[in-house]
């Protein structure tokens, strides 16, 4: 009989992207693209 331990979330969901992590990744990517575009505009 397997032991059941409840700590609030499943142990195997570490690979799944949570909503806030996906949003943070999206905002970071958009910020990087914007920074590159502004840098090209200032130097170009």
Short mmCIF file of N, CA and C in Angstrom, two decimals:
data_model
loop_
_atom_site.label_atom_id
_atom_site.label_comp_id
_atom_site.label_asym_id
_atom_site.label_seq_id
_atom_site.Cartn_x
_atom_site.Cartn_y
_atom_site.Cartn_z
N UNK A 1 0.85 -1.19 0.00
CA UNK A 1 0.00 0.00 0.00
C UNK A 1 0.90 1.25 0.00
N UNK A 2 0.73 2.11 -0.99
CA UNK A 2 1.58 3.31 -1.04
C UNK A 2 1.20 4.31 0.04
N UNK A 3 2.19 5.06 0.47
CA UNK A 3 1.98 6.08 1.50
C UNK A 3 1.47 7.35 0.83
N UNK A 4 0.44 7.96 1.37
CA UNK A 4 -0.14 9.18 0.81
C UNK A 4 0.31 10.36 1.65
N UNK A 5 1.00 11.30 1.00
CA UNK A 5 1.47 12.51 1.67
C UNK A 5 0.88 13.70 0.94
N UNK A 6 0.17 14.53 1.64
CA UNK A 6 -0.44 15.70 1.02
C UNK A 6 0.24 16.96 1.52
N UNK A 7 0.92 17.64 0.61
CA UNK A 7 1.63 18.87 0.96
C UNK A 7 1.11 20.07 0.18
N UNK A 8 -0.01 19.95 -0.45
CA UNK A 8 -0.59 21.08 -1.16
C UNK A 8 -0.55 20.96 -2.67
N UNK A 9 0.47 20.27 -3.19
CA UNK A 9 0.52 20.09 -4.64
C UNK A 9 1.19 18.77 -4.94
N UNK A 10 0.97 18.29 -6.14
CA UNK A 10 1.54 17.00 -6.53
C UNK A 10 3.05 17.12 -6.69
N UNK A 11 3.74 16.04 -6.42
CA UNK A 11 5.20 16.05 -6.51
C UNK A 11 5.68 16.05 -7.96
N UNK A 12 4.84 15.62 -8.88
CA UNK A 12 5.29 15.49 -10.27
C UNK A 12 4.88 16.68 -11.14
N UNK A 13 4.51 17.80 -10.56
CA UNK A 13 4.10 18.95 -11.37
C UNK A 13 5.22 19.98 -11.51
N UNK A 14 6.45 19.60 -11.22
CA UNK A 14 7.54 20.56 -11.31
C UNK A 14 7.87 20.93 -12.75
N UNK A 15 7.61 20.05 -13.69
CA UNK A 15 7.88 20.34 -15.08
C UNK A 15 6.83 21.23 -15.72
N UNK A 16 5.69 21.32 -15.08
CA UNK A 16 4.61 22.12 -15.65
C UNK A 16 4.84 23.60 -15.38
N UNK A 17 4.52 24.44 -16.36
CA UNK A 17 4.68 25.88 -16.21
C UNK A 17 3.45 26.45 -15.51
N UNK A 18 3.67 27.14 -14.42
CA UNK A 18 2.54 27.78 -13.75
C UNK A 18 2.19 29.07 -14.47
N UNK A 19 1.05 29.62 -14.16
CA UNK A 19 0.58 30.82 -14.86
C UNK A 19 1.51 32.00 -14.60
N UNK A 20 1.88 32.19 -13.34
CA UNK A 20 2.73 33.35 -13.05
C UNK A 20 4.12 33.19 -13.63
N UNK A 21 4.62 31.96 -13.70
CA UNK A 21 5.95 31.73 -14.29
C UNK A 21 5.91 31.97 -15.79
N UNK A 22 4.84 31.54 -16.45
CA UNK A 22 4.70 31.76 -17.89
C UNK A 22 4.56 33.25 -18.18
N UNK A 23 3.80 33.94 -17.35
CA UNK A 23 3.63 35.39 -17.53
C UNK A 23 4.95 36.13 -17.32
N UNK A 24 5.71 35.71 -16.32
CA UNK A 24 7.01 36.32 -16.06
C UNK A 24 7.96 36.08 -17.22
N UNK A 25 7.94 34.89 -17.78
CA UNK A 25 8.77 34.57 -18.92
C UNK A 25 8.37 35.40 -20.14
N UNK A 26 7.09 35.57 -20.35
CA UNK A 26 6.61 36.36 -21.47
C UNK A 26 7.00 37.83 -21.33
N UNK A 27 6.84 38.39 -20.13
CA UNK A 27 7.20 39.78 -19.89
C UNK A 27 8.71 39.98 -20.04
N UNK A 28 9.48 39.02 -19.55
CA UNK A 28 10.93 39.11 -19.69
C UNK A 28 11.37 39.06 -21.15
N UNK A 29 10.75 38.18 -21.91
CA UNK A 29 11.08 38.10 -23.34
C UNK A 29 10.71 39.37 -24.09
N UNK A 30 9.55 39.92 -23.77
CA UNK A 30 9.13 41.17 -24.41
C UNK A 30 10.06 42.31 -24.02
N UNK A 31 10.49 42.33 -22.77
CA UNK A 31 11.43 43.37 -22.32
C UNK A 31 12.77 43.25 -23.02
N UNK A 32 13.23 42.03 -23.24
CA UNK A 32 14.50 41.83 -23.94
C UNK A 32 14.41 42.29 -25.39
N UNK A 33 13.30 41.95 -26.04
CA UNK A 33 13.11 42.38 -27.43
C UNK A 33 13.03 43.90 -27.51
N UNK A 34 12.34 44.52 -26.57
CA UNK A 34 12.23 45.98 -26.54
C UNK A 34 13.58 46.62 -26.29
N UNK A 35 14.36 46.05 -25.38
CA UNK A 35 15.68 46.60 -25.09
C UNK A 35 16.59 46.50 -26.31
N UNK A 36 16.53 45.39 -27.03
CA UNK A 36 17.32 45.26 -28.26
C UNK A 36 16.87 46.25 -29.32
N UNK A 37 15.57 46.45 -29.46
CA UNK A 37 15.06 47.38 -30.46
C UNK A 37 15.47 48.81 -30.13
N UNK A 38 15.38 49.18 -28.86
CA UNK A 38 15.78 50.54 -28.46
C UNK A 38 17.28 50.72 -28.63
N UNK A 39 18.06 49.70 -28.29
CA UNK A 39 19.50 49.77 -28.49
C UNK A 39 19.88 49.93 -29.94
N UNK A 40 19.23 49.20 -30.83
CA UNK A 40 19.49 49.35 -32.26
C UNK A 40 19.09 50.74 -32.74
N UNK A 41 18.01 51.25 -32.22
CA UNK A 41 17.54 52.57 -32.64
C UNK A 41 18.49 53.66 -32.16
N UNK A 42 18.99 53.53 -30.93
CA UNK A 42 19.91 54.54 -30.39
C UNK A 42 21.26 54.49 -31.10
N UNK A 43 21.75 53.31 -31.42
CA UNK A 43 23.06 53.18 -32.04
C UNK A 43 22.99 53.33 -33.56
N UNK A 44 21.83 52.99 -34.12
CA UNK A 44 21.71 52.95 -35.56
C UNK A 44 21.52 54.27 -36.19
#
